[in-house]
Tab-separated table of C-alpha atoms in Angstrom:
chain	number	residue	atom	x	y	z
A	80	MET	CA	-13.870	38.005	-5.238
A	81	ALA	CA	-14.258	35.685	-7.124
A	82	HIS	CA	-10.579	35.201	-8.448
A	83	ALA	CA	-9.494	35.380	-4.630
A	84	GLN	CA	-11.909	32.299	-4.075
A	85	GLU	CA	-10.143	30.973	-6.489
A	86	ILE	CA	-7.029	31.283	-4.679
A	87	GLN	CA	-7.865	30.104	-1.060
A	88	LEU	CA	-10.302	27.616	-2.269
A	89	GLN	CA	-6.282	26.340	-3.717
A	90	ILE	CA	-4.717	27.234	-1.042
A	91	ARG	CA	-6.907	25.523	2.018
A	92	GLY	CA	-5.968	22.037	-0.668
A	93	VAL	CA	-2.583	22.638	0.022
A	94	PRO	CA	-3.093	20.424	3.477
A	95	ASP	CA	-3.229	17.111	3.445
A	96	GLU	CA	-1.611	14.732	6.285
A	97	GLU	CA	-3.460	15.030	9.887
A	98	SER	CA	-5.844	15.937	8.906
A	99	VAL	CA	-7.737	17.945	6.964
A	100	HIS	CA	-11.815	17.551	8.500
A	101	GLU	CA	-14.761	18.782	6.114
A	102	ASP	CA	-17.798	20.320	7.789
A	103	GLY	CA	-20.356	19.452	5.379
A	104	ARG	CA	-19.165	23.093	3.368
A	105	ASP	CA	-15.712	24.492	3.758
A	106	GLY	CA	-14.317	23.147	6.628
A	107	SER	CA	-12.325	22.862	9.307
A	108	LYS	CA	-10.023	26.162	9.966
A	109	ALA	CA	-8.682	24.913	13.084
A	110	ALA	CA	-7.687	21.107	11.215
A	111	THR	CA	-6.593	23.112	8.563
A	112	ARG	CA	-3.717	25.038	10.202
A	113	ARG	CA	-2.688	21.921	12.728
A	114	SER	CA	-2.506	20.070	9.195
A	115	THR	CA	1.356	19.366	7.825
A	116	THR	CA	1.843	21.364	4.044
A	117	ARG	CA	2.450	18.674	1.495
A	118	GLY	CA	6.174	19.194	0.343
A	119	SER	CA	7.657	21.072	3.512
A	120	PHE	CA	10.316	19.551	5.671
A	121	ARG	CA	8.317	17.921	8.031
A	122	TRP	CA	5.361	16.307	5.447
A	123	TRP	CA	9.000	14.718	3.998
A	124	MET	CA	9.954	12.901	7.158
A	125	THR	CA	6.073	11.694	7.850
A	126	VAL	CA	6.741	11.117	4.976
A	127	ALA	CA	9.772	8.844	4.596
A	128	VAL	CA	8.870	6.710	7.868
A	129	ASP	CA	6.289	5.204	6.278
A	130	MET	CA	7.776	4.541	3.048
A	131	LEU	CA	9.985	2.786	5.027
A	132	MET	CA	7.282	0.476	6.386
A	133	VAL	CA	6.505	-0.678	3.271
A	134	LEU	CA	9.157	-1.171	2.296
A	135	CYS	CA	11.153	-2.949	5.290
A	136	GLY	CA	7.520	-5.099	6.353
A	137	THR	CA	6.939	-5.741	2.905
A	138	THR	CA	10.924	-7.318	2.803
A	139	VAL	CA	10.571	-9.275	6.250
A	140	ALA	CA	7.149	-10.362	5.372
A	141	THR	CA	8.140	-11.610	1.985
A	142	LEU	CA	11.275	-13.597	3.592
A	143	LEU	CA	9.679	-15.038	6.623
A	144	GLY	CA	6.643	-16.217	3.647
A	145	ARG	CA	9.752	-17.865	1.459
A	146	LEU	CA	11.187	-19.256	4.595
A	147	TYR	CA	7.451	-20.752	5.627
A	148	TYR	CA	7.976	-22.420	2.859
A	149	ASN	CA	11.107	-23.666	3.136
A	150	SER	CA	10.471	-25.596	6.103
A	151	GLY	CA	7.918	-27.522	5.268
A	152	GLY	CA	5.067	-25.066	5.402
A	153	ASN	CA	2.528	-26.294	2.682
A	154	SER	CA	-1.213	-24.697	3.204
A	155	LYS	CA	-1.644	-22.352	0.601
A	156	TRP	CA	-5.376	-21.015	2.895
A	157	MET	CA	-2.384	-20.372	6.614
A	158	ALA	CA	-0.484	-18.336	3.955
A	159	THR	CA	-3.260	-16.506	2.969
A	160	LEU	CA	-4.354	-15.587	6.505
A	161	THR	CA	-1.161	-14.373	7.356
A	162	GLN	CA	-1.336	-11.782	5.076
A	163	SER	CA	-4.630	-10.071	7.544
A	164	GLY	CA	-4.336	-12.077	10.089
A	165	GLY	CA	-2.514	-9.304	11.887
A	166	SER	CA	-5.356	-7.224	12.237
A	167	PRO	CA	-6.354	-7.786	15.647
A	168	LEU	CA	-3.074	-5.819	16.902
A	169	LEU	CA	-3.858	-2.221	15.318
A	170	VAL	CA	-6.099	-2.247	18.339
A	171	VAL	CA	-3.345	-1.301	20.638
A	172	PRO	CA	-1.666	1.910	18.699
A	173	LEU	CA	-5.916	2.925	17.657
A	174	LEU	CA	-6.614	2.797	21.816
A	175	MET	CA	-3.433	4.881	22.060
A	176	THR	CA	-4.374	7.600	19.313
A	177	PRO	CA	-5.990	10.678	20.287
A	178	ALA	CA	-9.310	10.569	20.550
A	179	PRO	CA	-11.771	12.348	17.697
A	180	SER	CA	-12.683	15.833	18.971
A	181	ALA	CA	-16.493	16.424	19.220
A	182	GLU	CA	-16.375	18.784	16.077
A	183	GLU	CA	-15.159	16.420	13.835
A	184	ARG	CA	-16.993	15.096	10.886
A	185	ARG	CA	-17.765	11.504	11.063
A	186	PRO	CA	-19.233	9.588	8.096
A	187	ALA	CA	-22.175	7.270	8.913
A	188	ALA	CA	-21.712	4.180	9.977
A	189	SER	CA	-24.491	3.343	7.028
A	190	LYS	CA	-21.505	4.321	4.406
A	191	LEU	CA	-19.319	3.498	6.137
A	192	TRP	CA	-19.260	-0.572	6.924
A	193	PRO	CA	-20.551	-1.300	3.249
A	194	ILE	CA	-17.396	-0.496	2.174
A	195	TYR	CA	-15.429	-1.651	4.855
A	196	ALA	CA	-16.859	-5.558	4.245
A	197	GLY	CA	-16.517	-4.982	0.132
A	198	ILE	CA	-12.763	-3.898	0.324
A	199	GLY	CA	-11.987	-6.681	2.814
A	200	VAL	CA	-13.804	-9.239	0.497
A	201	LEU	CA	-11.604	-8.105	-2.258
A	202	ILE	CA	-8.386	-8.169	0.270
A	203	GLY	CA	-9.499	-11.919	1.073
A	204	PHE	CA	-9.609	-13.231	-2.331
A	205	ASP	CA	-6.924	-11.341	-3.932
A	206	ASN	CA	-4.700	-12.900	-1.339
A	207	LEU	CA	-5.891	-15.828	-1.750
A	208	MET	CA	-5.078	-15.731	-5.944
A	209	TYR	CA	-1.666	-14.449	-4.869
A	210	SER	CA	-1.360	-17.498	-3.420
A	211	TYR	CA	-2.760	-19.947	-5.483
A	212	ALA	CA	-1.066	-18.194	-8.621
A	213	LEU	CA	2.759	-19.011	-7.045
A	214	GLN	CA	1.760	-22.720	-6.823
A	215	TYR	CA	1.264	-22.735	-9.877
A	216	LEU	CA	3.356	-20.354	-11.926
A	217	PRO	CA	7.408	-20.947	-11.696
A	218	VAL	CA	8.613	-17.524	-10.149
A	219	SER	CA	10.141	-15.940	-12.770
A	220	THR	CA	6.897	-15.833	-14.588
A	221	PHE	CA	5.403	-15.586	-11.231
A	222	SER	CA	7.663	-12.472	-10.637
A	223	LEU	CA	6.938	-11.262	-14.243
A	224	VAL	CA	3.152	-11.183	-14.342
A	225	ALA	CA	3.184	-9.521	-10.623
A	226	ALA	CA	4.835	-6.743	-12.062
A	227	THR	CA	2.211	-5.448	-14.134
A	228	GLN	CA	-0.031	-3.992	-11.112
A	229	LEU	CA	1.763	-0.941	-10.942
A	230	ALA	CA	0.608	-0.433	-14.529
A	231	PHE	CA	-3.062	-1.710	-13.159
A	232	ASN	CA	-2.830	1.216	-10.991
A	233	ALA	CA	-1.604	4.166	-12.863
A	234	ILE	CA	-5.279	2.889	-14.897
A	235	THR	CA	-6.900	2.912	-11.881
A	236	SER	CA	-5.511	6.029	-10.610
A	237	ARG	CA	-6.729	7.763	-13.607
A	238	LEU	CA	-9.790	6.573	-13.920
A	239	ILE	CA	-10.868	6.489	-10.172
A	240	ASN	CA	-8.668	9.129	-8.392
A	241	ALA	CA	-8.103	11.709	-11.106
A	242	GLN	CA	-4.630	11.439	-11.053
A	243	ARG	CA	-2.055	13.796	-13.213
A	244	PHE	CA	0.571	11.534	-15.303
A	245	THR	CA	3.798	14.173	-15.993
A	246	ALA	CA	6.522	13.045	-18.134
A	247	LEU	CA	8.167	11.478	-14.771
A	248	ILE	CA	5.025	9.748	-13.448
A	249	ALA	CA	4.972	8.391	-16.467
A	250	ASN	CA	8.816	7.517	-16.632
A	251	SER	CA	8.731	6.436	-12.648
A	252	VAL	CA	6.175	3.662	-13.838
A	253	MET	CA	7.358	2.119	-16.663
A	254	VAL	CA	11.416	2.018	-15.154
A	255	LEU	CA	9.951	0.412	-12.298
A	256	THR	CA	7.956	-1.657	-13.852
A	257	PHE	CA	10.559	-2.843	-16.284
A	258	SER	CA	12.495	-3.603	-13.512
A	259	ALA	CA	10.226	-5.871	-11.582
A	260	ALA	CA	10.035	-7.469	-14.948
A	261	LEU	CA	13.701	-7.989	-15.719
A	262	LEU	CA	13.711	-9.475	-11.898
A	263	GLY	CA	11.191	-12.222	-13.387
A	264	VAL	CA	12.702	-12.870	-16.481
A	265	GLY	CA	15.957	-13.155	-14.711
A	266	SER	CA	15.362	-15.737	-11.450
A	267	SER	CA	15.306	-18.868	-14.248
A	268	SER	CA	19.194	-18.111	-14.894
A	269	ASP	CA	19.548	-18.868	-10.857
A	270	GLY	CA	17.360	-21.883	-10.122
A	271	THR	CA	14.572	-20.234	-8.306
A	272	SER	CA	11.929	-20.770	-11.852
A	273	SER	CA	11.760	-24.468	-11.425
A	274	SER	CA	7.811	-25.205	-10.062
A	275	GLY	CA	8.382	-28.872	-10.501
A	276	SER	CA	5.926	-29.510	-8.056
A	277	ALA	CA	2.786	-27.200	-9.540
A	278	PRO	CA	-0.106	-29.335	-11.250
A	279	ARG	CA	-0.340	-29.850	-15.092
A	280	GLY	CA	-2.125	-27.858	-16.824
A	281	LYS	CA	-2.383	-25.418	-14.184
A	282	TYR	CA	-0.245	-23.166	-15.999
A	283	THR	CA	-2.628	-21.108	-17.663
A	284	VAL	CA	-5.205	-20.608	-14.753
A	285	GLY	CA	-2.001	-19.089	-12.435
A	286	PHE	CA	-1.224	-16.922	-14.988
A	287	ALA	CA	-5.128	-15.945	-15.850
A	288	LEU	CA	-5.439	-15.692	-10.901
A	289	VAL	CA	-2.144	-13.599	-10.581
A	290	LEU	CA	-2.999	-11.277	-13.876
A	291	ALA	CA	-6.426	-10.769	-12.175
A	292	ALA	CA	-4.599	-9.870	-8.805
A	293	SER	CA	-2.072	-7.734	-9.782
A	294	ALA	CA	-5.656	-5.877	-11.019
A	295	ALA	CA	-7.733	-5.801	-8.070
A	296	PHE	CA	-4.424	-4.761	-6.055
A	297	ALA	CA	-4.263	-2.108	-7.983
A	298	LEU	CA	-8.090	-1.070	-7.420
A	299	ILE	CA	-8.285	-1.714	-3.309
A	300	MET	CA	-6.186	0.948	-3.912
A	301	SER	CA	-7.457	3.001	-5.643
A	302	LEU	CA	-10.395	2.273	-3.641
A	303	PHE	CA	-8.682	3.215	-0.186
A	304	GLU	CA	-7.760	6.609	-1.514
A	305	ALA	CA	-11.424	7.548	-3.413
A	306	THR	CA	-13.174	6.258	0.058
A	307	PHE	CA	-10.358	8.881	2.355
A	308	GLU	CA	-11.342	11.473	-0.081
A	309	LYS	CA	-15.283	11.393	-0.524
A	310	VAL	CA	-16.294	9.422	2.441
A	311	ILE	CA	-14.308	9.412	5.261
A	312	ARG	CA	-12.734	12.725	4.024
A	313	ALA	CA	-10.319	13.095	7.013
A	314	ARG	CA	-6.378	11.583	7.013
A	315	THR	CA	-5.736	11.177	10.765
A	316	LEU	CA	-3.899	8.064	11.667
A	317	ARG	CA	-6.948	7.274	14.310
A	318	TRP	CA	-8.897	6.599	10.883
A	319	VAL	CA	-5.675	4.968	8.915
A	320	LEU	CA	-5.369	2.092	11.178
A	321	SER	CA	-9.431	1.794	11.443
A	322	MET	CA	-9.776	1.612	7.599
A	323	GLN	CA	-6.505	-0.732	7.488
A	324	MET	CA	-8.054	-2.950	10.177
A	325	TYR	CA	-11.511	-3.182	9.804
A	326	THR	CA	-10.939	-4.224	5.903
A	327	ASN	CA	-8.183	-6.685	6.977
A	328	LEU	CA	-10.670	-8.625	9.412
A	329	VAL	CA	-13.487	-8.971	6.994
A	330	ALA	CA	-10.482	-10.095	4.902
A	331	SER	CA	-9.182	-12.443	7.358
A	332	ALA	CA	-12.834	-13.801	8.348
A	333	VAL	CA	-12.225	-14.837	3.914
A	334	SER	CA	-9.823	-16.840	4.778
A	335	VAL	CA	-10.239	-18.385	7.648
A	336	ALA	CA	-13.710	-19.682	5.793
A	337	GLY	CA	-11.929	-21.224	3.433
A	338	LEU	CA	-9.191	-22.603	5.520
A	339	LEU	CA	-11.992	-24.586	7.657
A	340	ALA	CA	-14.113	-25.304	4.407
A	341	SER	CA	-11.030	-26.459	2.344
A	342	GLY	CA	-9.907	-29.174	5.594
A	343	ASP	CA	-6.912	-27.776	5.499
A	344	TRP	CA	-7.353	-27.296	8.528
A	345	ARG	CA	-6.518	-30.905	9.560
A	346	THR	CA	-2.936	-30.667	8.347
A	347	ILE	CA	-1.800	-27.970	10.446
A	348	PRO	CA	-1.090	-30.466	13.531
A	349	ALA	CA	1.312	-32.996	11.251
A	350	GLU	CA	2.392	-29.771	9.055
A	351	MET	CA	3.990	-28.376	12.746
A	352	ALA	CA	5.627	-31.804	14.183
A	353	ALA	CA	7.237	-32.074	10.706
A	354	PHE	CA	8.307	-28.400	10.315
A	355	LYS	CA	11.977	-27.484	10.576
A	356	ASP	CA	13.657	-27.054	13.842
A	357	GLY	CA	10.134	-27.588	15.963
A	358	ARG	CA	6.302	-26.241	16.437
A	359	ALA	CA	7.756	-22.848	18.134
A	360	ARG	CA	9.271	-21.740	14.872
A	361	TYR	CA	6.847	-22.806	13.287
A	362	VAL	CA	4.461	-20.505	15.087
A	363	LEU	CA	6.927	-17.813	16.034
A	364	THR	CA	7.181	-18.140	11.214
A	365	LEU	CA	4.009	-17.122	10.920
A	366	ALA	CA	3.296	-14.660	13.968
A	367	GLY	CA	6.137	-12.865	12.330
A	368	THR	CA	5.306	-12.730	8.777
A	369	ALA	CA	1.613	-11.974	9.888
A	370	VAL	CA	3.527	-8.808	11.988
A	371	ALA	CA	5.545	-7.440	8.591
A	372	TRP	CA	2.221	-7.677	6.544
A	373	GLN	CA	0.505	-5.371	9.067
A	374	ALA	CA	3.068	-2.800	9.365
A	375	ALA	CA	3.801	-2.672	5.288
A	376	ALA	CA	-0.146	-2.239	5.191
A	377	VAL	CA	-0.713	0.286	7.756
A	378	GLY	CA	2.238	2.446	5.515
A	379	VAL	CA	0.285	1.658	2.736
A	380	VAL	CA	-3.285	2.864	3.651
A	381	ARG	CA	-0.761	5.531	5.384
A	382	LEU	CA	1.253	7.058	1.893
A	383	ILE	CA	-2.367	6.263	-0.026
A	384	ALA	CA	-4.564	8.915	2.515
A	385	ARG	CA	-0.970	11.576	2.839
A	386	VAL	CA	-0.599	11.371	-0.875
A	387	SER	CA	-2.008	9.003	-3.191
A	388	SER	CA	-2.241	5.315	-4.427
A	389	LEU	CA	0.252	4.913	-7.274
A	390	PHE	CA	2.398	6.519	-4.828
A	391	ALA	CA	2.108	3.721	-2.486
A	392	ASN	CA	2.611	1.082	-5.306
A	393	VAL	CA	5.319	2.904	-6.858
A	394	THR	CA	7.111	2.448	-3.208
A	395	ALA	CA	5.636	-1.211	-2.524
A	396	THR	CA	6.978	-2.003	-6.090
A	397	LEU	CA	10.953	-0.892	-5.137
A	398	ALA	CA	10.970	-3.533	-2.365
A	399	LEU	CA	10.369	-6.306	-5.793
A	400	PRO	CA	14.426	-5.725	-6.271
A	401	LEU	CA	15.811	-5.805	-2.520
A	402	VAL	CA	14.304	-9.169	-1.559
A	403	PRO	CA	16.375	-11.198	-3.691
A	404	VAL	CA	18.864	-9.280	-2.451
A	405	LEU	CA	19.017	-10.070	0.947
A	406	ALA	CA	18.305	-13.490	0.033
A	407	VAL	CA	21.660	-13.698	-1.316
A	408	ALA	CA	22.474	-13.026	2.358
A	409	LEU	CA	19.624	-14.714	4.175
A	410	PHE	CA	19.473	-17.940	1.729
A	411	GLY	CA	21.850	-19.019	-0.120
A	412	ASP	CA	20.624	-17.397	-3.515
A	413	ARG	CA	23.132	-16.766	-6.215
A	414	MET	CA	23.971	-12.971	-7.615
A	415	THR	CA	23.597	-12.702	-10.982
A	416	GLY	CA	24.164	-9.074	-13.151
A	417	ILE	CA	20.338	-9.003	-13.778
A	418	LYS	CA	19.559	-8.258	-9.489
A	419	VAL	CA	21.769	-6.095	-9.503
A	420	VAL	CA	20.568	-4.240	-13.231
A	421	ALA	CA	16.733	-4.567	-11.800
A	422	MET	CA	17.675	-3.223	-8.465
A	423	LEU	CA	19.460	0.398	-10.064
A	424	MET	CA	16.560	0.551	-11.955
A	425	ALA	CA	13.666	0.511	-9.279
A	426	VAL	CA	16.394	2.586	-7.151
A	427	TRP	CA	16.085	4.901	-10.719
A	428	GLY	CA	12.433	5.508	-10.841
A	429	PHE	CA	11.924	5.607	-7.676
A	430	LEU	CA	13.332	8.651	-7.293
A	431	SER	CA	11.793	10.414	-10.145
A	432	TYR	CA	8.235	10.039	-8.394
A	433	VAL	CA	9.986	11.289	-5.924
A	434	TYR	CA	11.525	14.027	-7.468
A	435	GLN	CA	8.368	15.092	-8.865
A	436	HIS	CA	6.583	15.313	-5.837
A	437	TYR	CA	9.281	17.611	-4.479
A	438	VAL	CA	8.382	19.927	-7.965
A	439	ASP	CA	4.974	19.740	-7.285
A	440	GLY	CA	5.644	20.878	-3.393
A	441	ARG	CA	8.319	23.609	-4.403
A	442	ARG	CA	5.489	24.677	-7.276
A	443	ALA	CA	2.717	25.099	-3.948
A	444	GLY	CA	4.881	26.445	-1.579
A	445	ARG	CA	5.685	29.256	-4.493
A	446	THR	CA	2.049	29.819	-4.971
A	447	HIS	CA	0.843	30.029	-1.500
A	448	CYS	CA	3.575	32.243	-0.900
A	449	ARG	CA	2.317	35.173	-3.623
A	450	VAL	CA	-0.791	34.501	-2.504
A	451	CYS	CA	0.248	35.229	1.102
A	452	ALA	CA	1.082	38.899	0.261
A	453	ALA	CA	-0.818	39.732	-1.930
A	454	ARG	CA	-3.190	39.064	1.182
A	455	ALA	CA	-1.017	40.837	3.313
A	456	GLY	CA	-0.943	43.801	1.118
A	457	SER	CA	-5.574	44.121	0.552
A	458	ASP	CA	-7.750	45.260	2.606
A	459	GLU	CA	-10.475	42.711	1.814
A	460	VAL	CA	-11.020	40.076	4.025
A	461	LEU	CA	-11.589	37.395	2.092
A	462	PRO	CA	-14.883	35.117	3.045
A	463	ALA	CA	-14.259	32.179	5.244
């Protein structure tokens, strides 16, 4: 009987998606039946949509951010605000999601709001550190150090989320990190590494900022995963949107406070007037950047809820080599062999991670079939 109970608990751990609600004991059986089995075709389709949101959102947001600076934008606080300022738009899809059922477990607000506030403040300062680090460092050095976020996430995932590591996952993390690092080193050869406007003596500060920002980003993603697992204990779209919106509203408040306190808001009218092609393009560029960042962020949080924070970070890292390739067509950058190799390495590392999840899904499916067969041949009723 003890063995049968253990098997049943393992089956209940397989469903991952639309929602595993818990009632304080074993969980809702109805929710378990509605959930999508990890590794199934439907599960992979939903994960593919999330990955597409991350890749497209990150790429578009990065390219629009570069367009902002190329066209005359210069406010670091404004650039920071666009990374979280689009969060009020999430109210629309949030209102369109199904209302929670009466039996759905709802965490106490006294637990959730401190989490929203703490993670939101971390996001706000993380965005700020990235913005200022890019001002103080050459692009090549910035990209090289920023690639460490995946390695940091591997550590935080192990310590906070008990992430299981296999040879394929380790290979994926290493190859993707080297891909981003190669891209950073290679950028010095195509004229994108110069930072003549950076203040003298700020190199060490910039290096420390981007390193701290990478570690903070990894910590934020692991905290998201821990919140879903231990506090919310549900994976619905409604909770994903709520988590994303409230934390980013706090991050936006941090950015607005910094914009006002620094006095940068006084330079916005002049910056808008001097922007290439006028005020309308200035507004559209910032609005498009904010929307793209929110699309990417929602995809990241959904991947964290469905799979893991490390998988979400692997997907986000895959976007790094895509940006320079698209910049060749959009901004006239020069295509180099290093960019091609970095992109191929990123694809290889990403496919290694995806294949590991495919193997895990197949193994879970075989275990499920064996247990079902054992239950069908047994007259004993397992406890609920």
